[in-house]
Coordinates of C-alpha atoms (C1' of nucleotides) in Angstrom, one line a residue:
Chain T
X250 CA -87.6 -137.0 -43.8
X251 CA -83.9 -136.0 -45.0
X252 CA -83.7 -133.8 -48.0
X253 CA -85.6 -130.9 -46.8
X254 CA -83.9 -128.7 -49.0
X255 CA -87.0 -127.9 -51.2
X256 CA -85.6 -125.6 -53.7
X257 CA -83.6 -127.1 -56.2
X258 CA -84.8 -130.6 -58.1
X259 CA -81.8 -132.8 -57.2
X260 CA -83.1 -136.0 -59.0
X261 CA -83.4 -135.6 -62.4
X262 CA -86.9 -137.5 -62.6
X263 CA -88.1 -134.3 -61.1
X264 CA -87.0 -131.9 -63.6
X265 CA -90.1 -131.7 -65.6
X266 CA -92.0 -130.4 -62.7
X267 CA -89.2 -127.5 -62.5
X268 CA -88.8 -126.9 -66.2
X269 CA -92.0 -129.2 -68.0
X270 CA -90.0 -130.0 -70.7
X271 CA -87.1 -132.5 -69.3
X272 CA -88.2 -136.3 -70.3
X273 CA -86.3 -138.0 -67.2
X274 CA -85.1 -141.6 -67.3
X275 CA -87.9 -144.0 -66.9
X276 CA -88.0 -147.0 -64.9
X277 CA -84.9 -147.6 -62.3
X278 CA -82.7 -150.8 -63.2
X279 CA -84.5 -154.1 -62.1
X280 CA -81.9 -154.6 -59.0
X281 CA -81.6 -152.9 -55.4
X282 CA -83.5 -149.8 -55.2
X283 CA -81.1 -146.4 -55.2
X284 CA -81.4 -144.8 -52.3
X285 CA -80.7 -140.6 -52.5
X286 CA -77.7 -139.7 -50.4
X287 CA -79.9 -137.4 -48.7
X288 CA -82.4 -140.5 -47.1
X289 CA -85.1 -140.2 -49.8
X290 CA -85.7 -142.6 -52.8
X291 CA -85.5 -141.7 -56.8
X292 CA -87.8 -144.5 -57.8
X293 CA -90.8 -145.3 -60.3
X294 CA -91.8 -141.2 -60.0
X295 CA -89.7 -141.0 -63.0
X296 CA -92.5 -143.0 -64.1
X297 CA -95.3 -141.3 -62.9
X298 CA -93.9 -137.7 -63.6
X299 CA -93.2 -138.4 -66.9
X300 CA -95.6 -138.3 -70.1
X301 CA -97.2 -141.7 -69.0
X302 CA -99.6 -140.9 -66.3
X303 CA -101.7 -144.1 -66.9
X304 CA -98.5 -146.0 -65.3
X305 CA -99.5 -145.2 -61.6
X306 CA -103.4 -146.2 -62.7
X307 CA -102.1 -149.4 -64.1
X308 CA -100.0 -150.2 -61.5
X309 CA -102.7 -149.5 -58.9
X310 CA -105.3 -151.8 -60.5
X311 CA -106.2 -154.6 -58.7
X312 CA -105.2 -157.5 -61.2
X313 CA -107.1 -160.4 -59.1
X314 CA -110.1 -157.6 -58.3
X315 CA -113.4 -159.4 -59.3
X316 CA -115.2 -156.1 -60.1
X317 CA -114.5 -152.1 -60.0
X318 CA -115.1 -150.3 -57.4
X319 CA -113.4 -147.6 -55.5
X320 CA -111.6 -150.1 -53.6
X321 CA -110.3 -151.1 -57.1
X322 CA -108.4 -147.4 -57.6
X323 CA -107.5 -146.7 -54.0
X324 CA -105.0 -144.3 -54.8
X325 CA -107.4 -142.4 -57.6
X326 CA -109.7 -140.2 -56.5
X327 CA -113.3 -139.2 -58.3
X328 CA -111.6 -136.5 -59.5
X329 CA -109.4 -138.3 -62.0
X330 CA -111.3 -141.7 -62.4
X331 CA -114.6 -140.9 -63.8
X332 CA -117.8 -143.3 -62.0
X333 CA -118.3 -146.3 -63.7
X334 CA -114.9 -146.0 -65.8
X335 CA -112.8 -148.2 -63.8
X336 CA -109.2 -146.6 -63.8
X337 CA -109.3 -145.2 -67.3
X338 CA -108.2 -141.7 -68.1
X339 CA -111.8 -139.6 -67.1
X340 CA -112.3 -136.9 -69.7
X341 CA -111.4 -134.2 -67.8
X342 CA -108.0 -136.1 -67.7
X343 CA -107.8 -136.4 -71.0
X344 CA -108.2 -132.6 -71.8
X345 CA -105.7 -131.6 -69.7
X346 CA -103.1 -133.3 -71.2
X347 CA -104.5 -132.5 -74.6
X348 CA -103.8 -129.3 -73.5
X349 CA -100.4 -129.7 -72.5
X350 CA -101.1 -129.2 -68.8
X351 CA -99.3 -132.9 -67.8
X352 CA -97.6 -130.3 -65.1
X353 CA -101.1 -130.1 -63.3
X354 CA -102.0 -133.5 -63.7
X355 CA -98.7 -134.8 -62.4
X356 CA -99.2 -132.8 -59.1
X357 CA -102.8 -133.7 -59.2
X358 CA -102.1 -137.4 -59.2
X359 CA -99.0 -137.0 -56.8
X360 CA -101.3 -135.4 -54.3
X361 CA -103.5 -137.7 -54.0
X362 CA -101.2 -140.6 -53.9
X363 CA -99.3 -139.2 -51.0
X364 CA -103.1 -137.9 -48.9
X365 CA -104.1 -142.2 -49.3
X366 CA -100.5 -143.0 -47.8
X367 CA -101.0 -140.8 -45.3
X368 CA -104.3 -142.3 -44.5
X369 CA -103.0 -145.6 -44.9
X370 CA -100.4 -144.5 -41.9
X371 CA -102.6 -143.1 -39.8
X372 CA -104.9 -146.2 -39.7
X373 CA -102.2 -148.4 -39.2
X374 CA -100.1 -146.4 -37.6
X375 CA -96.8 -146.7 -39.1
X376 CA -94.7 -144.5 -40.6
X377 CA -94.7 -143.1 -44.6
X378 CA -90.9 -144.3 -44.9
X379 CA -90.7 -147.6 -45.4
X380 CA -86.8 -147.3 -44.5
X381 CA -88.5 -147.0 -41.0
X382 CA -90.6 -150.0 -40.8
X383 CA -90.6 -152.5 -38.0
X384 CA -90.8 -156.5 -39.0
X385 CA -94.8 -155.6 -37.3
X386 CA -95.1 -152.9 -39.6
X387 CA -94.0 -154.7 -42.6
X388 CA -97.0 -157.3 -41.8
X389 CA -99.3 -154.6 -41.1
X390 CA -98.7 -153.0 -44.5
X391 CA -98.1 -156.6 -46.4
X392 CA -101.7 -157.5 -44.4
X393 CA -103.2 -154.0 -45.3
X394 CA -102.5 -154.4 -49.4
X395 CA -103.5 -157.8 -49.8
X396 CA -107.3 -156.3 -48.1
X397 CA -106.8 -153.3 -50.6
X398 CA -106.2 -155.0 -53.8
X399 CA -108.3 -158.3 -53.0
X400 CA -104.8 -160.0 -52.9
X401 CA -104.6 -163.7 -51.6
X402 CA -103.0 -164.1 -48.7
X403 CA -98.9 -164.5 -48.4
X404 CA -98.7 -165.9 -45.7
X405 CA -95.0 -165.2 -43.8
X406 CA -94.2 -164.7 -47.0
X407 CA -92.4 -161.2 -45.6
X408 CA -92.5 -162.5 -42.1
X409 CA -89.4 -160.8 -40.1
X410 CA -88.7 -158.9 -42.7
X411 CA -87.9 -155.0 -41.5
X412 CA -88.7 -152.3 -44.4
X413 CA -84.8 -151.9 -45.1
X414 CA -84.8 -155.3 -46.0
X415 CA -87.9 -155.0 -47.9
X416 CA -86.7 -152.2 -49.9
X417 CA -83.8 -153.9 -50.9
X418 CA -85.3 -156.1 -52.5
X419 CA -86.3 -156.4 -56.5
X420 CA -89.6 -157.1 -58.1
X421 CA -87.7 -160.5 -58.6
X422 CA -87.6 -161.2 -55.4
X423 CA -90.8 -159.7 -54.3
X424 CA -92.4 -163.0 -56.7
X425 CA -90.2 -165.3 -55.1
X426 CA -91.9 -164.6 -52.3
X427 CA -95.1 -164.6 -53.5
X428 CA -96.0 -166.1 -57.4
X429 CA -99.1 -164.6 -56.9
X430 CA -99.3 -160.8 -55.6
X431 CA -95.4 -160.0 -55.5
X432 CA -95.2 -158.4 -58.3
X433 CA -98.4 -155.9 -57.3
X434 CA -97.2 -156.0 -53.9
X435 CA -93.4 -154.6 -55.3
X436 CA -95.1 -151.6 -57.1
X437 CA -97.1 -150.7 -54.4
X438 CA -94.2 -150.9 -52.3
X439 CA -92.3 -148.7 -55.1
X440 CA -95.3 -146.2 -55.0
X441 CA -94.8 -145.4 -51.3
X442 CA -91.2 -145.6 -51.6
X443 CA -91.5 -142.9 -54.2
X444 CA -94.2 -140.9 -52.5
X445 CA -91.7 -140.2 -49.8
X446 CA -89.1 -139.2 -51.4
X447 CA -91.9 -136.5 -53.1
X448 CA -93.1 -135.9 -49.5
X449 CA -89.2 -134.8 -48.6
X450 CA -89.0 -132.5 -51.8
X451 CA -92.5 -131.1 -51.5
X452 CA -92.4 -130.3 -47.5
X453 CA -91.5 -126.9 -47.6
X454 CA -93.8 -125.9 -50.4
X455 CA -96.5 -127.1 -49.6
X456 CA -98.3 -125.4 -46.8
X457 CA -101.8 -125.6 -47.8
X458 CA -103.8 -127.8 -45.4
X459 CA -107.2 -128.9 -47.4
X460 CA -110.7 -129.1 -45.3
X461 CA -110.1 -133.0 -45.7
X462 CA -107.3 -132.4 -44.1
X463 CA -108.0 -130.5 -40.9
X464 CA -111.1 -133.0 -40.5
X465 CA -108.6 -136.0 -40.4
X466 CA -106.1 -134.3 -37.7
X467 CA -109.5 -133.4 -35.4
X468 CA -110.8 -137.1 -35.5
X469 CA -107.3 -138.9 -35.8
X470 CA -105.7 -139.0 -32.5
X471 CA -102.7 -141.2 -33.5
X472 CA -101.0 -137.8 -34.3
X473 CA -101.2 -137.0 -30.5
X474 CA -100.0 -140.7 -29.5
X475 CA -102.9 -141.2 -28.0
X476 CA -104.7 -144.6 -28.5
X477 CA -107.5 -144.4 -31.0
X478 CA -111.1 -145.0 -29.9
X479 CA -113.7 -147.0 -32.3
X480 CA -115.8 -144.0 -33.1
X481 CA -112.4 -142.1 -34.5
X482 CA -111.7 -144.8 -36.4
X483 CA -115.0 -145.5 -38.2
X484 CA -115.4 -141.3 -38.8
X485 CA -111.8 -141.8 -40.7
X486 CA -113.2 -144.2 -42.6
X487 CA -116.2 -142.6 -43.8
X488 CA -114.5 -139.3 -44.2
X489 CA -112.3 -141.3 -47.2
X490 CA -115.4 -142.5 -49.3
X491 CA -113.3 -143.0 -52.1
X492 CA -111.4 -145.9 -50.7
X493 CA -113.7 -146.9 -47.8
X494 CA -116.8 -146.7 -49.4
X495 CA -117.6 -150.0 -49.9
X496 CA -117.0 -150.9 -46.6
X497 CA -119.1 -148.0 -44.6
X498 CA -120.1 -145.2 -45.9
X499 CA -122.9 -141.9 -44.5
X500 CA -127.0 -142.7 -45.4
X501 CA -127.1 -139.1 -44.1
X502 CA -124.0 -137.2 -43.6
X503 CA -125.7 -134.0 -41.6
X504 CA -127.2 -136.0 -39.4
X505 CA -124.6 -138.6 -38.7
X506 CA -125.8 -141.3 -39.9
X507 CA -123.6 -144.1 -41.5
X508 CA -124.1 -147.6 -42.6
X509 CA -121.8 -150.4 -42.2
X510 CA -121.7 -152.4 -45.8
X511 CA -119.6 -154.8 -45.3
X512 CA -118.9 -155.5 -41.6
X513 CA -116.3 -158.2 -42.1
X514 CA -114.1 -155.8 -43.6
X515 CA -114.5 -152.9 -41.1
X516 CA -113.8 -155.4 -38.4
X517 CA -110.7 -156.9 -40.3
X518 CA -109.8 -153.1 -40.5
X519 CA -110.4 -152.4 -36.9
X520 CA -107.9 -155.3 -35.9
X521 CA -105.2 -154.7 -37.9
X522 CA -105.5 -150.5 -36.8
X523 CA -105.7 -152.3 -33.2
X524 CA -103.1 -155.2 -33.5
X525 CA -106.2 -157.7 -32.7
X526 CA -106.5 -159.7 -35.0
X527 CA -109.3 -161.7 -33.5
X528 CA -111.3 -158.9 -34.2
X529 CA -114.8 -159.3 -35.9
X530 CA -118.3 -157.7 -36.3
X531 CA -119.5 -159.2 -33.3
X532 CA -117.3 -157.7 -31.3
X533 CA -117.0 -154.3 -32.9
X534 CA -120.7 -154.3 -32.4
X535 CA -120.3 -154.5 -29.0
X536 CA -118.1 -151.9 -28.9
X537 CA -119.9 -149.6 -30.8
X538 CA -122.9 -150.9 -28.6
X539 CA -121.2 -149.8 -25.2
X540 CA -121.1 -146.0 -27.3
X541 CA -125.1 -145.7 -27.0
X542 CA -124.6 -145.2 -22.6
X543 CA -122.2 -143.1 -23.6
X544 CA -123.9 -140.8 -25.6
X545 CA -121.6 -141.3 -28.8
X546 CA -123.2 -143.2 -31.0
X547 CA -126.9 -144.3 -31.2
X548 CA -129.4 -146.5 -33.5
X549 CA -130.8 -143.8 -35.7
X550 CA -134.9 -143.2 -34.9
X551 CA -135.6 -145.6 -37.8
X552 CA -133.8 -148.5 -36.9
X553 CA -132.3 -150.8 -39.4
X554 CA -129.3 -153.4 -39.9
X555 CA -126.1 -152.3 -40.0
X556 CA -126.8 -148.6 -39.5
X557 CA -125.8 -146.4 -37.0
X558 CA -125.3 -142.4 -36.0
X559 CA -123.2 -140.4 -34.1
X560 CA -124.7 -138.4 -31.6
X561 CA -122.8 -135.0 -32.7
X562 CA -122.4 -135.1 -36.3
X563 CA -119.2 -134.1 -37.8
Chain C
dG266 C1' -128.5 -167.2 -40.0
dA267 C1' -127.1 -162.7 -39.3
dA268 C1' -127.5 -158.8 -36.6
dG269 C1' -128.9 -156.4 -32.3
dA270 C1' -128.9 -156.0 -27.3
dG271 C1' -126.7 -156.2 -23.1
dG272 C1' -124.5 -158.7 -19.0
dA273 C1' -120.1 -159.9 -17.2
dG274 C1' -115.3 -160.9 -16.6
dA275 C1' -110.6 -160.2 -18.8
dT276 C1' -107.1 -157.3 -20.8
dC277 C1' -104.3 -153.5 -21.7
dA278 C1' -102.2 -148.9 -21.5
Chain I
dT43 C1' -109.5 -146.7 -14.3
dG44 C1' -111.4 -146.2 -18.8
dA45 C1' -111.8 -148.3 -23.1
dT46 C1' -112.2 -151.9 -25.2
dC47 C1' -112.0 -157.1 -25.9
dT48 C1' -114.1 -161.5 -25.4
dC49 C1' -117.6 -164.7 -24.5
dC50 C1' -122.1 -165.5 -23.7
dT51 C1' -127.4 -165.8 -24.0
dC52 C1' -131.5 -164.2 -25.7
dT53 C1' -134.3 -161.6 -29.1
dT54 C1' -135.4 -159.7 -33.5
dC55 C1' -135.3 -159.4 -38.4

DNA sequence: GAAGAGGAGATCA
DNA sequence: TGATCTCCTCTTC
């Protein structure tokens, strides 16, 4: 990350967290995205730190989605998207910025957009700057939205493509590309891009590790370079309900034991976090499967479909 | 038919 | 060499 400076706002878009009263410049120009002299992007945060917080919950919806569901508001959390509301403004939202407390919100919403990037990186193992993305990691994260927002497939739409190249390009382009999901695909690129130019800003300040948190860097093992094992991979999962839920989630989280809800996806998952694309339930099974000799993971005492436990609960 | 169980050889870091 | 991955057959739900 470049600008590690930390003290003084240096793009204007972040002036209202500084002084709160600032309106900054909305959207950027439709062209080639700035980049801050530092290494770090001023980008759509103009957007999302300004009065129209409902811009990141738009632009997160799933326009092809067929239902809602926490897959739907990945970046969202409970916390600001009520059950059952889809991505509108939840109540509690609503009074905050009745009250004038948009400062809060902002951070609120900013926080959790950059914890589901981070996840996002650790599961597929890439980095938060997409400046610093391979032509592979381009796929992996091009692969990875279209499975988040229920996006039909591009294709080598962005084959060879490194994340420079990708960030250089316009929302224009970004539909030439692809009619269909370049345009969601451009401002969820815009959203990470923007995250980590937060991420650069926010460094310094921001020392407080949540319990979430501390969970994540005991079961993820990408952040030690080691390879990842299955077991890791499904605990991430089901320690991020919000955005894995529908996929696996706990029947009984004190004891371990998790259900797999849709095992297509959480082998599709499993592939693209293991570059095996091949990958399906069968063969996940198996693997989970070779975990019972092993003492990892077992069929709970009451055995049923699709439900499994680990041995040591978290 | 999908999921579960497990054997066995292949692959990869 | 360990940890899967892959393919397979058979059984269970």
């Amino acid at each position: 990350m470049g600008n590690l400076d930390g003290g003084s706002a240096t793009h204007p878009s972040l002036s209202v967290l500084d002084a709160g009263d600032a309106k900054p410049p909305r959207h950027l120009p439709p062209g080639a995205p700035e980049r801050h002299p530092q290494g770090v992007y001023p980008s759509c945060f103009d957007a999302l730190l300004s009065e129209d917080v409902a811009w990141l919950l738009k632009a997160t919806e799933a326009p092809h989605a067929p239902q809602a569901g926490p897959e739907q508001c990945p970046i969202i959390d409970s916390q600001l998207v009520s059950p059952g509301q889809g991505c509108s403004l939840s109540p509690q939202l609503e009074e905050q910025v009745e009250e004038g407390s948009l400062e809060q919100v902002q951070t609120l919403v900013v926080g959790e957009v950059m914890k589901d990037i981070e996840t996002a990186c650790k599961l597929l193992n890439i980095m938060a700057d997409p400046m610093e993305w391979s032509a592979g990691n381009v796929q992996k994260w091009v692969l990875w939205t279209e499975h988040l927002y229920r996006l039909p497939q591009v294709g080598g739409a962005f084959r060879e493509l490194s994340g420079r190249d990708l960030c250089a390009m316009n929302e224009e382009d970004f539909r030439q590309r692809c009619l269909q999901s370049g345009d969601v695909l451009h401002a969820h690129l815009d959203i990470w891009k923007s995250a980590t130019w937060m991420k650069a800003r926010c460094t310094l300040e921001d020392n407080k590790i949540s319990e979430r948190e501390e969970l994540w860097a005991e079961a993820d093992s990408s952040c030690s370079g080691q390879p990842i094992h299955l077991w890791q991979f499904l605990r991430e999962l089901l320690l991020k309900p919000h955005t894995y839920g529908r996929c696996i989630r706990w029947l009984n989280k004190e004891k371990g034991i998790f259900k797999i809800e849709d095992s297509a996806s959480v082998a599709r998952l499993w592939g693209l976090r293991k570059n095996r694309p091949a990958m399906n339930y069968d063969k996940l099974s198996r693997s989970i499967r070779q975990y019972y000799k092993k003492g990892i993971i077992r069929k709970p005492a009451v055995s049923q479909r699709l439900v499994y436990q680990f041995v040591h609960p978290v």
